[in-house]
Amino acid sequence: MRESLRRLASEEDCERGASAGGMRRVRVELLDGEFINVDLHRKAKGSDLLDKVCQSLDLVEGDYFGLLHQQRGDPRVWVDLNRRLSKTFRNEPWDVRLAVKFYPPEPSELQDDGTRYQLSLAVRRDLMEGRLRCSDITYAVLASYIAQAELGDLTTTPLTAATLTDLRAAPPRVLTAALCEDIDQLYRRHQGQTPAQAELNYLENAKKIPLYGAELHCAKDSEDVDIVLAVCANGISVYRDGVQMNRFPWAKITKISYNKRLYTLKLRPSEFEPFETQLAFKLPATRACKKLWKCSVEHHIFFRRESVVGVCRVAGLPAFGTRRVSCRRTLRQLRANTTQPVSAAA
């Protein structure tokens, strides 16, 4: 009986593969929590999947976005856009999450309302999942703009914690009675704002949060103290116990490298230091160190370079663990021609 069932399942898989013509189905979780299915050829790359997702959402500025998947217990691994999906996902199902990879430092400069809306959803998700934290005053301001964008000019009933939770306006743990009252009072001051205006005001306040758009990586400093390295549009910051200890703008960094678990930054000489400074941080594993290095290089390329540059391998060393970055256009290229197809600009 088992052999018959196994043979029947095998025949059904063959028929399914033949009828699909080598197609694979990818389930994509969108930023609003909804799911869509995308059918792609088995030889398609990550960029093909991202393009199809952006097309389904009518996103013009798709270069800000990326796709996350889970790998070896890490839920935040970016899909390599230059690699075939069949090599990224060894087994089915192929599940990914749409996310903002490069948070624009000035949301008002976005050309597309759809991109601005997706960015606001990403910030809301960061707040709900605890990757982004702020004061109660900021929570109240942000939640009031979300209520205006989602509900419009409703003045009959006061906002409750249940309503704000359904809107994903703020994490449930912070929605005290006092905070809900503050949110309701601020919300009534926004009467007359369109959803687009409310979303822009939301982002203009969200960009002031210290860790807005930052990718966080746990590490240890030279004294073996636990720290967090935050990579964002402006550079790399060092946090200890939630307090910013140091900040290195991209203009000050001359070299980013890693060797096994050691992540190294080389800094330009300052006014009081005649020589270059080299800082080393220890990551928990080689995979985590490479992930931090790749994140740093991609952010530097996107926000600082005029065009995408390749990362060359050191001559004479083996090519184990290729140092390939996944960035198709820089911010300058994106701003120069928003409507130009990615394939023509890459």
Short mmCIF file of C-alpha atoms in Angstrom, two decimals, residues 115-230:
data_model
loop_
_atom_site.label_atom_id
_atom_site.label_comp_id
_atom_site.label_asym_id
_atom_site.label_seq_id
_atom_site.Cartn_x
_atom_site.Cartn_y
_atom_site.Cartn_z
CA THR A 115 6.63 53.37 -2.79
CA ARG A 116 5.89 55.82 0.02
CA TYR A 117 2.96 53.69 1.16
CA GLN A 118 5.05 50.51 1.18
CA LEU A 119 7.78 52.33 3.12
CA SER A 120 5.24 53.36 5.76
CA LEU A 121 4.12 49.73 6.01
CA ALA A 122 7.75 48.69 6.51
CA VAL A 123 8.25 51.18 9.33
CA ARG A 124 5.03 50.01 10.95
CA ARG A 125 6.25 46.43 10.77
CA ASP A 126 9.61 47.42 12.31
CA LEU A 127 7.76 49.05 15.20
CA MET A 128 5.36 46.15 15.67
CA GLU A 129 8.13 43.54 15.63
CA GLY A 130 10.37 45.50 18.00
CA ARG A 131 13.27 46.24 15.63
CA LEU A 132 12.49 49.94 15.97
CA ARG A 133 11.71 51.59 19.30
CA CYS A 134 10.83 55.14 20.26
CA SER A 135 9.34 57.23 23.07
CA ASP A 136 5.65 57.24 23.95
CA ILE A 137 5.32 60.72 22.49
CA THR A 138 6.67 59.52 19.16
CA TYR A 139 4.42 56.44 19.28
CA ALA A 140 1.44 58.77 19.77
CA VAL A 141 2.38 61.04 16.87
CA LEU A 142 3.03 58.17 14.49
CA ALA A 143 -0.14 56.29 15.45
CA SER A 144 -2.24 59.42 14.96
CA TYR A 145 -1.06 59.75 11.37
CA ILE A 146 -1.75 56.06 10.73
CA ALA A 147 -5.29 56.52 12.02
CA GLN A 148 -5.79 59.50 9.71
CA ALA A 149 -4.41 57.61 6.71
CA GLU A 150 -6.52 54.52 7.35
CA LEU A 151 -9.74 55.94 8.82
CA GLY A 152 -9.92 59.46 7.40
CA ASP A 153 -12.02 62.12 9.11
CA LEU A 154 -13.91 60.00 11.64
CA THR A 155 -14.85 62.05 14.69
CA THR A 156 -17.74 60.13 16.23
CA THR A 157 -16.06 57.54 18.44
CA PRO A 158 -12.70 57.80 20.25
CA LEU A 159 -9.85 55.54 19.22
CA THR A 160 -9.43 52.44 21.35
CA ALA A 161 -6.53 50.07 21.89
CA ALA A 162 -8.35 47.38 19.89
CA THR A 163 -8.79 49.70 16.91
CA LEU A 164 -5.17 50.84 16.99
CA THR A 165 -3.98 47.24 17.24
CA ASP A 166 -6.06 46.26 14.20
CA LEU A 167 -4.51 49.18 12.31
CA ARG A 168 -1.03 48.11 13.42
CA ALA A 169 -0.51 51.70 14.48
CA ALA A 170 1.57 50.82 17.55
CA PRO A 171 2.68 47.68 19.43
CA PRO A 172 -0.02 46.42 21.82
CA ARG A 173 2.44 46.49 24.75
CA VAL A 174 2.61 50.31 24.65
CA LEU A 175 -1.09 51.01 24.13
CA THR A 176 -2.05 52.15 27.60
CA ALA A 177 -5.24 54.09 28.26
CA ALA A 178 -3.28 57.34 28.57
CA LEU A 179 -1.44 56.77 25.30
CA CYS A 180 -4.67 55.92 23.44
CA GLU A 181 -6.17 59.18 24.67
CA ASP A 182 -3.12 61.13 23.45
CA ILE A 183 -3.33 59.38 20.06
CA ASP A 184 -7.01 60.25 19.76
CA GLN A 185 -6.39 63.92 20.54
CA LEU A 186 -3.57 64.16 18.00
CA TYR A 187 -5.62 62.28 15.42
CA ARG A 188 -8.39 64.88 15.57
CA ARG A 189 -5.87 67.59 14.73
CA HIS A 190 -5.13 65.92 11.40
CA GLN A 191 -8.65 66.31 10.05
CA GLY A 192 -8.64 67.13 6.35
CA GLN A 193 -5.37 65.38 5.51
CA THR A 194 -5.50 62.93 2.62
CA PRO A 195 -4.04 59.43 3.10
CA ALA A 196 -0.98 60.42 1.04
CA GLN A 197 -0.38 63.51 3.17
CA ALA A 198 -0.82 61.56 6.40
CA GLU A 199 1.63 58.86 5.22
CA LEU A 200 4.22 61.48 4.28
CA ASN A 201 3.86 63.15 7.69
CA TYR A 202 4.19 59.72 9.28
CA LEU A 203 7.49 59.08 7.47
CA GLU A 204 8.82 62.57 8.16
CA ASN A 205 8.47 61.83 11.88
CA ALA A 206 9.65 58.22 11.62
CA LYS A 207 12.93 59.19 9.90
CA LYS A 208 13.95 61.05 13.10
CA ILE A 209 13.99 57.84 15.15
CA PRO A 210 17.68 56.97 15.81
CA LEU A 211 17.53 53.43 14.34
CA TYR A 212 15.26 54.26 11.40
CA GLY A 213 16.20 52.01 8.48
CA ALA A 214 19.14 50.41 10.31
CA GLU A 215 20.23 46.80 9.93
CA LEU A 216 21.34 45.58 13.36
CA HIS A 217 24.15 43.08 13.95
CA CYS A 218 25.24 41.77 17.35
CA ALA A 219 29.01 41.81 17.95
CA LYS A 220 31.74 42.32 20.56
CA ASP A 221 34.26 45.14 20.72
CA SER A 222 38.00 44.90 21.45
CA GLU A 223 37.26 44.62 25.17
CA ASP A 224 34.89 41.71 24.58
CA VAL A 225 31.84 43.82 25.52
CA ASP A 226 28.51 43.11 23.81
CA ILE A 227 27.57 45.81 21.30
CA VAL A 228 25.28 46.27 18.33
CA LEU A 229 26.51 47.54 14.96
CA ALA A 230 23.84 49.48 13.07
#
